[in-house]
Short mmCIF file of C-alpha atoms and ligand atoms in Angstrom, two decimals:
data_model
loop_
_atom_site.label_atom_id
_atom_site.label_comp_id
_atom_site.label_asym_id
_atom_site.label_seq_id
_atom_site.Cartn_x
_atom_site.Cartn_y
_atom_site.Cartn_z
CA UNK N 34 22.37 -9.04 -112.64
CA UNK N 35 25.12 -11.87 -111.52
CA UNK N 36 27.80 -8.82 -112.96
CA UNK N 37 26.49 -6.39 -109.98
CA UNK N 38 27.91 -8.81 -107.53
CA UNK N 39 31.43 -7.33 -105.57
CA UNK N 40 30.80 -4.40 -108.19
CA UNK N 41 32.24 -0.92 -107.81
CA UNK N 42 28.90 0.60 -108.85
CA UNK N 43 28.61 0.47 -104.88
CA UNK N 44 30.30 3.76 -103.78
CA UNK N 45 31.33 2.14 -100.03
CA UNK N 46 31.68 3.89 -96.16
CA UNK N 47 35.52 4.83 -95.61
CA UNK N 48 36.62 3.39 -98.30
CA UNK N 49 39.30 3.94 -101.27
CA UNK N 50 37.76 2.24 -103.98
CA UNK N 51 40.28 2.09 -106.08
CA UNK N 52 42.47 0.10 -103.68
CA UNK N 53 40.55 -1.82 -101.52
CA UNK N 54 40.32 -5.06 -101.58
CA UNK N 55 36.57 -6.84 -102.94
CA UNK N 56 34.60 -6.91 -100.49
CA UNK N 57 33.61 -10.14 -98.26
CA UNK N 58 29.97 -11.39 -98.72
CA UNK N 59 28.07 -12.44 -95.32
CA UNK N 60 25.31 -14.86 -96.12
CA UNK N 61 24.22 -15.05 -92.33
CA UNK N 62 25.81 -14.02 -89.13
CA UNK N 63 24.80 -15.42 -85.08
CA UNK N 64 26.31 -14.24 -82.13
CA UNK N 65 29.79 -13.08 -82.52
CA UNK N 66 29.92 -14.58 -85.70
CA UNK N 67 29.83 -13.64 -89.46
CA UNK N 68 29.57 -16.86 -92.19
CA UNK N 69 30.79 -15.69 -95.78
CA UNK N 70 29.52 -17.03 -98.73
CA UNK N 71 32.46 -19.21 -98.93
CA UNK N 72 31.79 -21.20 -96.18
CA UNK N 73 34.14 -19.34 -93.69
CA UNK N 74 33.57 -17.94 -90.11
CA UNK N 75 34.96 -14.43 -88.72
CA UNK N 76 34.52 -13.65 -85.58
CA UNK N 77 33.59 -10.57 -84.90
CA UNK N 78 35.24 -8.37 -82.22
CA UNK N 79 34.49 -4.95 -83.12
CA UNK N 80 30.64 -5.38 -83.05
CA UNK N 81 30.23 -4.29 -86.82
CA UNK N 82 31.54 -0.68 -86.25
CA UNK N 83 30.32 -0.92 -82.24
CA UNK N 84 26.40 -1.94 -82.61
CA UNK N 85 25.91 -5.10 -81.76
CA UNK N 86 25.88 -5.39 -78.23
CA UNK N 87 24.15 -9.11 -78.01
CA UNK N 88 25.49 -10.45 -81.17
CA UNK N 89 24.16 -10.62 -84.31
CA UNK N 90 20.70 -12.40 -85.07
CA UNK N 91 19.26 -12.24 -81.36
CA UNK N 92 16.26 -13.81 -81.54
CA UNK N 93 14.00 -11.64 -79.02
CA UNK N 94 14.75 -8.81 -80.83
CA UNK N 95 14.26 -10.41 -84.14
CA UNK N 96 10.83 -11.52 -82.96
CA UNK N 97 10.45 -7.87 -81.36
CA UNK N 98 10.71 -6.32 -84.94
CA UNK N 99 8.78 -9.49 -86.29
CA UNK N 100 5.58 -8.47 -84.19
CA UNK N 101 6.02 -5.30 -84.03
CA UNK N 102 5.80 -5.07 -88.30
CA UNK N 103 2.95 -6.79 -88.45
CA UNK N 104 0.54 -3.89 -85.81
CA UNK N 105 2.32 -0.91 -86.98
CA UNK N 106 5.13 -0.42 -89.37
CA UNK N 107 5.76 3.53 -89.28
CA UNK N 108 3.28 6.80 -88.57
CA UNK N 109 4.49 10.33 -88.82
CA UNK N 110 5.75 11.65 -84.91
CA UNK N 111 4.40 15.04 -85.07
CA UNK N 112 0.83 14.58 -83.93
CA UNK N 113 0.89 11.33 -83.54
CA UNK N 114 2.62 8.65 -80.77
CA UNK N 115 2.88 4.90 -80.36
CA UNK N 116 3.71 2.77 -77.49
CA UNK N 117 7.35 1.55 -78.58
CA UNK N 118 8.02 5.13 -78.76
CA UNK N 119 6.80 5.65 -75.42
CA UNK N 120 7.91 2.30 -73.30
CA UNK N 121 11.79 2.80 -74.71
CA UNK N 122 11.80 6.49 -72.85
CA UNK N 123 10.17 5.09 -69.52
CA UNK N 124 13.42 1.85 -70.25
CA UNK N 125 16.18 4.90 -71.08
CA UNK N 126 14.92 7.25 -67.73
CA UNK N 127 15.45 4.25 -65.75
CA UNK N 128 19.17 4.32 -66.21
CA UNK N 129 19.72 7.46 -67.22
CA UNK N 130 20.82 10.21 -64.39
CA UNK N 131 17.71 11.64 -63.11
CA UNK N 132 18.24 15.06 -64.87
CA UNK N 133 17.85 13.65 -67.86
CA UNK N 134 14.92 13.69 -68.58
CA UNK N 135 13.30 14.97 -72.64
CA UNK N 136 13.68 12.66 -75.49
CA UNK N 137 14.16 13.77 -78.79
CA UNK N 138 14.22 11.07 -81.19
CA UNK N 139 16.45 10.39 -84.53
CA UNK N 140 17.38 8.04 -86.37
CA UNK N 141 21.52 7.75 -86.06
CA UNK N 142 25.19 9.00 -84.48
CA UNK N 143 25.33 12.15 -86.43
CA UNK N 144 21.78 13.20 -86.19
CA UNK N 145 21.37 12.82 -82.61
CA UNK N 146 24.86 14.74 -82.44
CA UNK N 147 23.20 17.62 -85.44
CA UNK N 148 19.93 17.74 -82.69
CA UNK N 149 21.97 18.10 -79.80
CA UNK N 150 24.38 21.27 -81.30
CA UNK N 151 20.59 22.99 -82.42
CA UNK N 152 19.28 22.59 -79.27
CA UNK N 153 22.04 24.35 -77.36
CA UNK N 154 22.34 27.09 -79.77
CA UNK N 155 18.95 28.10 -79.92
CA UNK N 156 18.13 27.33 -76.25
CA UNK N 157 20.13 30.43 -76.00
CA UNK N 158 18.67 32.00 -78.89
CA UNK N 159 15.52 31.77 -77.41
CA UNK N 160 16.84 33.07 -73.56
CA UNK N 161 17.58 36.16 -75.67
CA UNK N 162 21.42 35.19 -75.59
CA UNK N 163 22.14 36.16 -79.46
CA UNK N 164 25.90 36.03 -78.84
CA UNK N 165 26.04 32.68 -77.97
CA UNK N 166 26.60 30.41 -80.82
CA UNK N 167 30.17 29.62 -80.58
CA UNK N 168 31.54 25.43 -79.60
CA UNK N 169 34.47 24.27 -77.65
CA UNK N 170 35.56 20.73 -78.98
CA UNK N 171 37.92 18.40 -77.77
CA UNK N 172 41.60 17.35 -80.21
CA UNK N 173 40.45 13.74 -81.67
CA UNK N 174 36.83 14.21 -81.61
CA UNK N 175 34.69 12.38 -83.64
CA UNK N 176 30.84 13.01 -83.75
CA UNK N 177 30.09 12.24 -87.02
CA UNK N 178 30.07 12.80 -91.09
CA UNK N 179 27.45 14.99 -91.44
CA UNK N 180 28.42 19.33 -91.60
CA UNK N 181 27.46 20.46 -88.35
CA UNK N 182 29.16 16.95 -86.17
CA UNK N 183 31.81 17.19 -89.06
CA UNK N 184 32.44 20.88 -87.76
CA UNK N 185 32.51 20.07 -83.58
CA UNK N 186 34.83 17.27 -85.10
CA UNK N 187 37.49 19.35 -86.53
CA UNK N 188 40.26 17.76 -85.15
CA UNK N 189 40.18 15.08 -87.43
CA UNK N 190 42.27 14.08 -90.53
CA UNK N 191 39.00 13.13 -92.63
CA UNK N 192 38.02 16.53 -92.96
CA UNK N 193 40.20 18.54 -94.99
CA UNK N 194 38.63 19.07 -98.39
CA UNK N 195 35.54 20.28 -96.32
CA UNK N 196 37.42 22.33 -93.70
CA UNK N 197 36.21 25.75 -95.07
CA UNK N 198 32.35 25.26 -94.73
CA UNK N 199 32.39 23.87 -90.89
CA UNK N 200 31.70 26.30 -88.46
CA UNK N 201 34.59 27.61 -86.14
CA UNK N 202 35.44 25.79 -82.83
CA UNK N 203 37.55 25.98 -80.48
CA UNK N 204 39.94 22.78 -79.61
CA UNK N 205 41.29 21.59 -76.04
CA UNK N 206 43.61 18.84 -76.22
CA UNK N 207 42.14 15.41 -74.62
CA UNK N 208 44.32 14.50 -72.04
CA UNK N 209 44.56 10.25 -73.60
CA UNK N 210 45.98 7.92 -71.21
CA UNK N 211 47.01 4.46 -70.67
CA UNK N 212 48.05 1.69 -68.14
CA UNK N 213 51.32 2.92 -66.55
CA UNK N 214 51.58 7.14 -67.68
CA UNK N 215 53.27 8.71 -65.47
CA UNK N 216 52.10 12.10 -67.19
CA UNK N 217 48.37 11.76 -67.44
CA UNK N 218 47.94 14.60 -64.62
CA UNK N 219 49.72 16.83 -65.98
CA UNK N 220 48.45 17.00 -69.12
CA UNK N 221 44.96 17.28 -67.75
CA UNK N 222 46.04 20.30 -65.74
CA UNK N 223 47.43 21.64 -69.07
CA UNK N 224 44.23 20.66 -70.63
CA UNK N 225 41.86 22.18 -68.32
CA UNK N 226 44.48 25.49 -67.98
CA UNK N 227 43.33 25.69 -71.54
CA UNK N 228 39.81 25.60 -71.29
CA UNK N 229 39.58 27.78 -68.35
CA UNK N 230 41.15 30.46 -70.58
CA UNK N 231 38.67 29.45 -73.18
CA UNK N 232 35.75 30.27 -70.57
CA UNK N 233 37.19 33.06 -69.23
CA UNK N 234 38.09 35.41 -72.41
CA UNK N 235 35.00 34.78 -74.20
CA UNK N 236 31.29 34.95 -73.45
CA UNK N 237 30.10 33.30 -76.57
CA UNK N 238 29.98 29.90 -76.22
CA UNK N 239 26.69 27.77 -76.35
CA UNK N 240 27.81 24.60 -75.20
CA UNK N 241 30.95 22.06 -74.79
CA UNK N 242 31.01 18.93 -76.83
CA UNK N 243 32.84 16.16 -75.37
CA UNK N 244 33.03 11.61 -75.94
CA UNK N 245 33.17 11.48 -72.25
CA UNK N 246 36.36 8.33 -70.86
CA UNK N 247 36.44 7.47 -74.65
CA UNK N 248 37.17 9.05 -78.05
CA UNK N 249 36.26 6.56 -80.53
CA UNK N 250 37.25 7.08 -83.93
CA UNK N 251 40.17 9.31 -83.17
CA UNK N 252 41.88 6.30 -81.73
CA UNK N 253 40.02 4.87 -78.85
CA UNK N 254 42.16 7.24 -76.36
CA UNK N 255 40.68 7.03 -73.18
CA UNK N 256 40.92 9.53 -70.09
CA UNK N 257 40.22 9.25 -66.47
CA UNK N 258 36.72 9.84 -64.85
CA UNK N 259 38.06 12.70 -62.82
CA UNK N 260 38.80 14.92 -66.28
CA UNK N 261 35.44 14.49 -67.40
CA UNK N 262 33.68 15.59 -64.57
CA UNK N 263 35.71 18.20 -64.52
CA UNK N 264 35.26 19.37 -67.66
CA UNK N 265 31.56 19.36 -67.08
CA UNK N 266 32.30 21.72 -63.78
CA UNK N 267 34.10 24.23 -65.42
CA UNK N 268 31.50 24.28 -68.04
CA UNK N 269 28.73 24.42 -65.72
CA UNK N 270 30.31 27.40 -63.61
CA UNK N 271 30.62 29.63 -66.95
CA UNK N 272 26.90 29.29 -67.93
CA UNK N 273 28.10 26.47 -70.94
CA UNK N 274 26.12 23.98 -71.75
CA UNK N 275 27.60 20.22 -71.60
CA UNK N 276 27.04 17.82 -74.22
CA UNK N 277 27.89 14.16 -74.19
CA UNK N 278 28.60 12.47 -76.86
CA UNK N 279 28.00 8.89 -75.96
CA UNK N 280 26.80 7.78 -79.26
CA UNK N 281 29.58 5.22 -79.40
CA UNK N 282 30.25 4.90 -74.99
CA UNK N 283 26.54 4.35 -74.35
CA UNK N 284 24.59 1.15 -73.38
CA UNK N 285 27.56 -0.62 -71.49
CA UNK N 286 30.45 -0.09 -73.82
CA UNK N 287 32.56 1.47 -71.10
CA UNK N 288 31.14 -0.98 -68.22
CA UNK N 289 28.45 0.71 -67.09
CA UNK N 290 25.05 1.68 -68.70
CA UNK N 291 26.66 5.36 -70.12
CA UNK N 292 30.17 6.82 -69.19
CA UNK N 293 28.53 9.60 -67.69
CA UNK N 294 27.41 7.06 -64.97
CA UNK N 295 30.57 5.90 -64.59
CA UNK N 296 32.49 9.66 -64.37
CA UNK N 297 29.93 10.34 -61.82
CA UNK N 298 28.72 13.20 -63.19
CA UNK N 299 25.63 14.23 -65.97
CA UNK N 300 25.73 16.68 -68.86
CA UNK N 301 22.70 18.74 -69.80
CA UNK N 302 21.95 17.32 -73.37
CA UNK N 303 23.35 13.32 -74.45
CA UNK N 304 23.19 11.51 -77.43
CA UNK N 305 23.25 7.87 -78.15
CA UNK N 306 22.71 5.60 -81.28
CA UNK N 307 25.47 3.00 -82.02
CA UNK N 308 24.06 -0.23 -79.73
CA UNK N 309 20.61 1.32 -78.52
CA UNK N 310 18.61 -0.87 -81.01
CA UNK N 311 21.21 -3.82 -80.23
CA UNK N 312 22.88 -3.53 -83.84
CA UNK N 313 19.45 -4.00 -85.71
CA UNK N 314 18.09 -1.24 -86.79
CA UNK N 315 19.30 2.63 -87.02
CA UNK N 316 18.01 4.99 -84.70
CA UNK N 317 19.09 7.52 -82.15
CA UNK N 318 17.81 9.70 -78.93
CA UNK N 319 19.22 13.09 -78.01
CA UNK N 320 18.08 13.83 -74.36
CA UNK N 321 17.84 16.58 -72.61
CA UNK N 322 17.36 18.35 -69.10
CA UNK N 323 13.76 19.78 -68.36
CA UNK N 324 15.82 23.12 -68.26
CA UNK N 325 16.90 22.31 -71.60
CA UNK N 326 13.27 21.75 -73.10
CA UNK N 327 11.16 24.34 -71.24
CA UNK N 328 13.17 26.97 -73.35
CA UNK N 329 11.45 26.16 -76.18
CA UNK N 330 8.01 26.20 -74.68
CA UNK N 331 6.25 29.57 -75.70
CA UNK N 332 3.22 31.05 -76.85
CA UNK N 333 6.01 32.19 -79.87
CA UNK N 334 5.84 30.49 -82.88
CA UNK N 335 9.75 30.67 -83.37
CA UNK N 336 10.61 29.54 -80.13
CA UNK N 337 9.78 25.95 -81.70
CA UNK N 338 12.65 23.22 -82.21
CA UNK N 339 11.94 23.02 -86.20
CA UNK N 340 13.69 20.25 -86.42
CA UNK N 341 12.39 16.43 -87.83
CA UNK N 342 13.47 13.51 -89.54
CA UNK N 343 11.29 10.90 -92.06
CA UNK N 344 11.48 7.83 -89.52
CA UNK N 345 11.74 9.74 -86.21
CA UNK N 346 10.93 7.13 -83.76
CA UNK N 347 10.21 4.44 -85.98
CA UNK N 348 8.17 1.98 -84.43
CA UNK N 349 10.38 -1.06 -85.47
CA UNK N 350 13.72 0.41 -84.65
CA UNK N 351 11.70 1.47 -81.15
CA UNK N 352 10.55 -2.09 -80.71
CA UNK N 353 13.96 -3.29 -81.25
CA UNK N 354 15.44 -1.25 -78.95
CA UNK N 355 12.90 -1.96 -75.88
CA UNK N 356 13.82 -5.91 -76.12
CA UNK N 357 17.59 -4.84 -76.65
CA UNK N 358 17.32 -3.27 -73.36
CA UNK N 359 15.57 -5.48 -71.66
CA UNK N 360 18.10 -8.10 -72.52
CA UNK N 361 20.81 -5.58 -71.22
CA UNK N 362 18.85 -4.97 -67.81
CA UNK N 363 18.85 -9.18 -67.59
CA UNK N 364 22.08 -9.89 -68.20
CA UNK N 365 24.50 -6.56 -67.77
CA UNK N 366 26.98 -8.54 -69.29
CA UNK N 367 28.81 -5.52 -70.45
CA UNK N 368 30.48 -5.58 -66.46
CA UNK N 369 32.32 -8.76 -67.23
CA UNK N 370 34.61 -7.48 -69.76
CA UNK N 371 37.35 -5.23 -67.99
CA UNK N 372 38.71 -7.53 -66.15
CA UNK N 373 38.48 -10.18 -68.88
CA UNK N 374 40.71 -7.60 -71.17
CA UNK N 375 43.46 -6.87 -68.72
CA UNK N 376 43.94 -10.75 -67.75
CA UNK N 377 44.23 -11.66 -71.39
CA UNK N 378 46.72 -8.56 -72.30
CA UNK N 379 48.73 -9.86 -69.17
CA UNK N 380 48.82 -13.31 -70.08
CA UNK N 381 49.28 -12.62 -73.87
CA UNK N 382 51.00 -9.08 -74.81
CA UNK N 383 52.05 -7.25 -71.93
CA UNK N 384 55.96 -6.83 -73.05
CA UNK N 385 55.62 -7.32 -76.38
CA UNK N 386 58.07 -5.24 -77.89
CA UNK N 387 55.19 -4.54 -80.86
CA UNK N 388 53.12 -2.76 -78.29
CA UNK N 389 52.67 0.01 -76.14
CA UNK N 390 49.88 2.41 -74.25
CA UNK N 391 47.77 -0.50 -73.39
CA UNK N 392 44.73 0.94 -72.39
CA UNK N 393 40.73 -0.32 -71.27
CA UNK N 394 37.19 0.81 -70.06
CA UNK N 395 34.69 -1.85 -69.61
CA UNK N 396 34.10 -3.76 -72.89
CA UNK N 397 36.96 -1.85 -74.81
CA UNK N 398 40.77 -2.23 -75.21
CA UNK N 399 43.08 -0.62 -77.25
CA UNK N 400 46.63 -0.46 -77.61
CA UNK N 401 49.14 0.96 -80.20
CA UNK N 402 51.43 -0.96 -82.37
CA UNK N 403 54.77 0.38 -82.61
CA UNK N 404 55.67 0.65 -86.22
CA UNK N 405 57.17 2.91 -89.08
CA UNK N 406 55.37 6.08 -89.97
CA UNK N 407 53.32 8.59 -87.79
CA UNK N 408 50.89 7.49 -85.52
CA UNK N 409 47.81 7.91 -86.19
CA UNK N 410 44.96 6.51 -88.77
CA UNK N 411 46.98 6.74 -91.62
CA UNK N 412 49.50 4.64 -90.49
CA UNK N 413 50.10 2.00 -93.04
CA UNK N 414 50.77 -0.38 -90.73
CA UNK N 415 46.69 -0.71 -90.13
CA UNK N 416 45.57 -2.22 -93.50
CA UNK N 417 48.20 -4.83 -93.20
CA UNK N 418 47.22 -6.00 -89.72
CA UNK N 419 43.63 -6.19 -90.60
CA UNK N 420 44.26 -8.22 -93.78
CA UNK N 421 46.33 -10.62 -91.48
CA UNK N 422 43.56 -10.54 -88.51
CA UNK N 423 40.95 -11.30 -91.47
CA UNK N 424 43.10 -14.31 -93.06
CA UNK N 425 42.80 -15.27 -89.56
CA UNK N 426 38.91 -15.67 -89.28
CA UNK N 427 38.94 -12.31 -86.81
CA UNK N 428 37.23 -8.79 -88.04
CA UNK N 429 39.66 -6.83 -85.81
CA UNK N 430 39.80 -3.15 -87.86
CA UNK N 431 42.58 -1.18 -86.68
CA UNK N 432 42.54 2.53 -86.48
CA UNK N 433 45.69 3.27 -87.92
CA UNK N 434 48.03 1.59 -86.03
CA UNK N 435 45.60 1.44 -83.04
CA UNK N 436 44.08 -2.07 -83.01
CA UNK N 437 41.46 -2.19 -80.65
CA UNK N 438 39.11 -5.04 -79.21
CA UNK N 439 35.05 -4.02 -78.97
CA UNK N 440 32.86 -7.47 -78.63
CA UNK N 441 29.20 -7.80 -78.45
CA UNK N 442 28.75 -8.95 -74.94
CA UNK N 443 27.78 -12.42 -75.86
CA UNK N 444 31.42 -13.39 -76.76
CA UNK N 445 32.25 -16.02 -74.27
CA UNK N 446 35.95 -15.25 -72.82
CA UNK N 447 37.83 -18.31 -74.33
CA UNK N 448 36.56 -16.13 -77.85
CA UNK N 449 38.07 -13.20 -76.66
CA UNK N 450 40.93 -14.95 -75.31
CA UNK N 451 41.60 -16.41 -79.28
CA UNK N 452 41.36 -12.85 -80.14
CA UNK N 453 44.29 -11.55 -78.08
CA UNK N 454 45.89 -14.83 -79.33
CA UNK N 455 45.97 -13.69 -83.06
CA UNK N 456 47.02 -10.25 -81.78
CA UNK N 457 49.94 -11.65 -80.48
CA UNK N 458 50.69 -14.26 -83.25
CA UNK N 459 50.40 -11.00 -86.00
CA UNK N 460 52.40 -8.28 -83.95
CA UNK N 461 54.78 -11.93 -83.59
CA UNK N 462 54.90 -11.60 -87.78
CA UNK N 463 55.08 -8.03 -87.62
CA UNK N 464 58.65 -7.66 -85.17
CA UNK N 465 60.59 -10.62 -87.55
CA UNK N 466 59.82 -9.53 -90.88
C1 LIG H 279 29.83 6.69 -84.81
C2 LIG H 279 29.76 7.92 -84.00
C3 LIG H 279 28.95 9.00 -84.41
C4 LIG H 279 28.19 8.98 -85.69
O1 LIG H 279 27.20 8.00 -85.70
P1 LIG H 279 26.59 7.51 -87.09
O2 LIG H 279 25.48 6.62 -86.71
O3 LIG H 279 27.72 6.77 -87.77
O4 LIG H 279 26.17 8.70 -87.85
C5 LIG H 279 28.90 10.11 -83.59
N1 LIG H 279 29.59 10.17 -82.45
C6 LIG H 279 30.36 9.16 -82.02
C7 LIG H 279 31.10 9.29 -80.72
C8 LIG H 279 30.50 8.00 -82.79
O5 LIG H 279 31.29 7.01 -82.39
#
């Protein structure tokens, strides 16, 4: 069995396997930081792909899971109910806006994102509305691998071979800004010309799909609070419904407890996953206005939301998640970040003729390197600066040539401050080779 080890009979996430690198083994990891099998430490500043908002190995939570396992390990959700199940929704109204309000569990990103898209279609469906099934998406979305997110996702380069079996949507651009753009209101004006025109020559759209402030995996481009309330407006006025994607922005990642909190404004449907169970186990909630859910209440058998997964609300990932959020409540650590970010750019990049479109929200900063190529996530430039960042004991995974800082909120600031340090010392490399 020794053989198996690093073996390519493991087919991996995003990967090119005939290319990449072996992978690194992690024998144990503890707050922000991973311990290989050789002995060495990484620190961590991308929360393993933006789920572990404590850091890694959190005791309460482990001991949440721990006690949890040994009273009740999983039971089927339809007919039956548990307490983790129930305490986390009573936690997630608490911070939620007010109108939000029906939980629907799942159990990750792309489910929660598959749950939200059937909802709005066939809350329609069931008001009688069979013309609405069409989606407006937003240029650089990301929802998700599976069909339905791959389809509200279309503007990404991932997608090609699959492009004729996703469902059609219609794009707006995402008006992306930065520290210092001059331009950012008028391409929101451009953006929400577009839209408008969307809403006002068609009559057929179920809902609006939007990563409200930030789109992750299209780059971590960022827009201003005032778009996406707008957005949700316009929506609003022209009988759209307005789902928020804030599987990746939820539980503090942009500063406050969800971006919609922070735009000031609330969708009707939202889905989280990525950091709700603080990076331990998978799960996911889509939730919904009251509006939302009493559509599907009927005397009609078909009026049902036939829709279920094998570990909805599993009891461990549940228990996880309650002493996750109770540790987020304590603490709200995700508020000290922003300022943290900007001070070290200042002091450490701003200038550097490697970089440009600094740009942060809460716990996450981003910039772009300047290099050869096309920007965008198939700039080479990427796989060489995370080799270099990983040589350096730092798990920094650009996106292209985005690289892009997203800590668990235990990282103490003279961490973070070593993180915009390598930065500096690689883009340093980069501009005199
Ligand atoms: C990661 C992500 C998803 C998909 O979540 P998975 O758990 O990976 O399926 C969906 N939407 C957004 C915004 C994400 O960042």
């Amino acid at each position: 069995m020794i053989t198996l080890a690093n073996s390519p009979v493991i087919w991996r996430p995003f990967t090119q396997m005939q290319t990449a690198p072996p992978p690194l083994k992690v024998t144990a990891a503890e707050g922000a930081w991973l311990t290989l099998d050789d002995g060495r430490r990484i620190l961590d500043c991308i929360s393993s792909w933006w789920v572990t908002v404590h850091g890694h190995s959190h005791p309460t939570i482990a001991d949440a899971i721990h006690r949890q396992s040994m009273q009740l390990e999983h039971v089927i959700f339809a007919g039956f109910t548990h307490d983790p199940a129930e305490q986390l929704v009573e936690r997630l109204a608490q911070v939620l806006p007010k109108s939000l309000n029906r939980f629907f569990y799942s159990d990750n990103g792309s489910t929660s994102v598959e749950v939200a898209l059937k909802i709005a279609r066939q809350y329609w469906f069931n008001h009688g509305a069979t013309n609405k099934t069409r989606f407006i998406g937003f240029e650089g979305g990301y929802h998700g691998d599976t069909v339905g997110a791959m389809s509200i996702g279309a503007g990404s380069p991932f997608w090609n071979p699959f492009k004729p079996l996703l469902f059609p949507v219609d794009l707006v651009a995402f008006p992306s800004t930065h520290s210092g753009d001059e331009e950012v209101l008028q391409k929101e004006r451009s953006a929400l010309e577009r839209l408008d025109q969307l809403l006002g020559d068609h009559e057929e759209y179920a809902a609006i799909v939007m990563e409200p402030l930030v789109q992750g995996a299209g780059g971590m481009r960022m827009c201003r609070e005032e778009f996406v309330a707008n957005v949700a407006q316009r929506a609003r006025d022209a009988n759209v419904l307005v789902i928020f994607d804030e599987v990746m922005t939820g539980f503090g990642r942009t500063g406050e407890w969800f971006a919609s909190l922070r735009a000031q404004t609330a969708p009707d449907i939202i889905c989280m996953s990525k950091g709700i169970s603080g990076g331990f186990l998978p799960l996911a909630v889509t939730v919904s206005t009251s509006d939302v859910y009493e559509a599907f209440l009927s005397d009609q058998i078909d009026k049902t939301f036939f829709h279920g997964h094998s570990y909805t609300a599993n009891p461990l990932a549940c228990a996880a998640a309650i002493a996750s959020f109770d540790l987020l409540q304590q603490w709200e650590a995700f508020r000290n970040f922003e300022h943290l970010h900007e001070r070290f750019y200042r002091e450490h990049l701003e200038g550097h003729p490697a970089t440009s479109a600094f740009r942060v929200k809460g716990t996450i900063a981003a910039l772009d390197v300047v290099a050869p190529g096309e920007h965008g996530y198939f700039n080479e430039v990427g796989p060489w600066l995370k080799q270099r960042f990983l040589n350096n004991g730092f798990l920094i995974r650009p996106l292209g040539n985005t690289v892009y800082l997203m800590p668990p909120y235990c990282m103490t600031a003279g961490e973070l401050e070593s993180a915009y340090g390598t930065i500096k010392a690689t883009l340093d490399e980069l501009t005199s080779s």
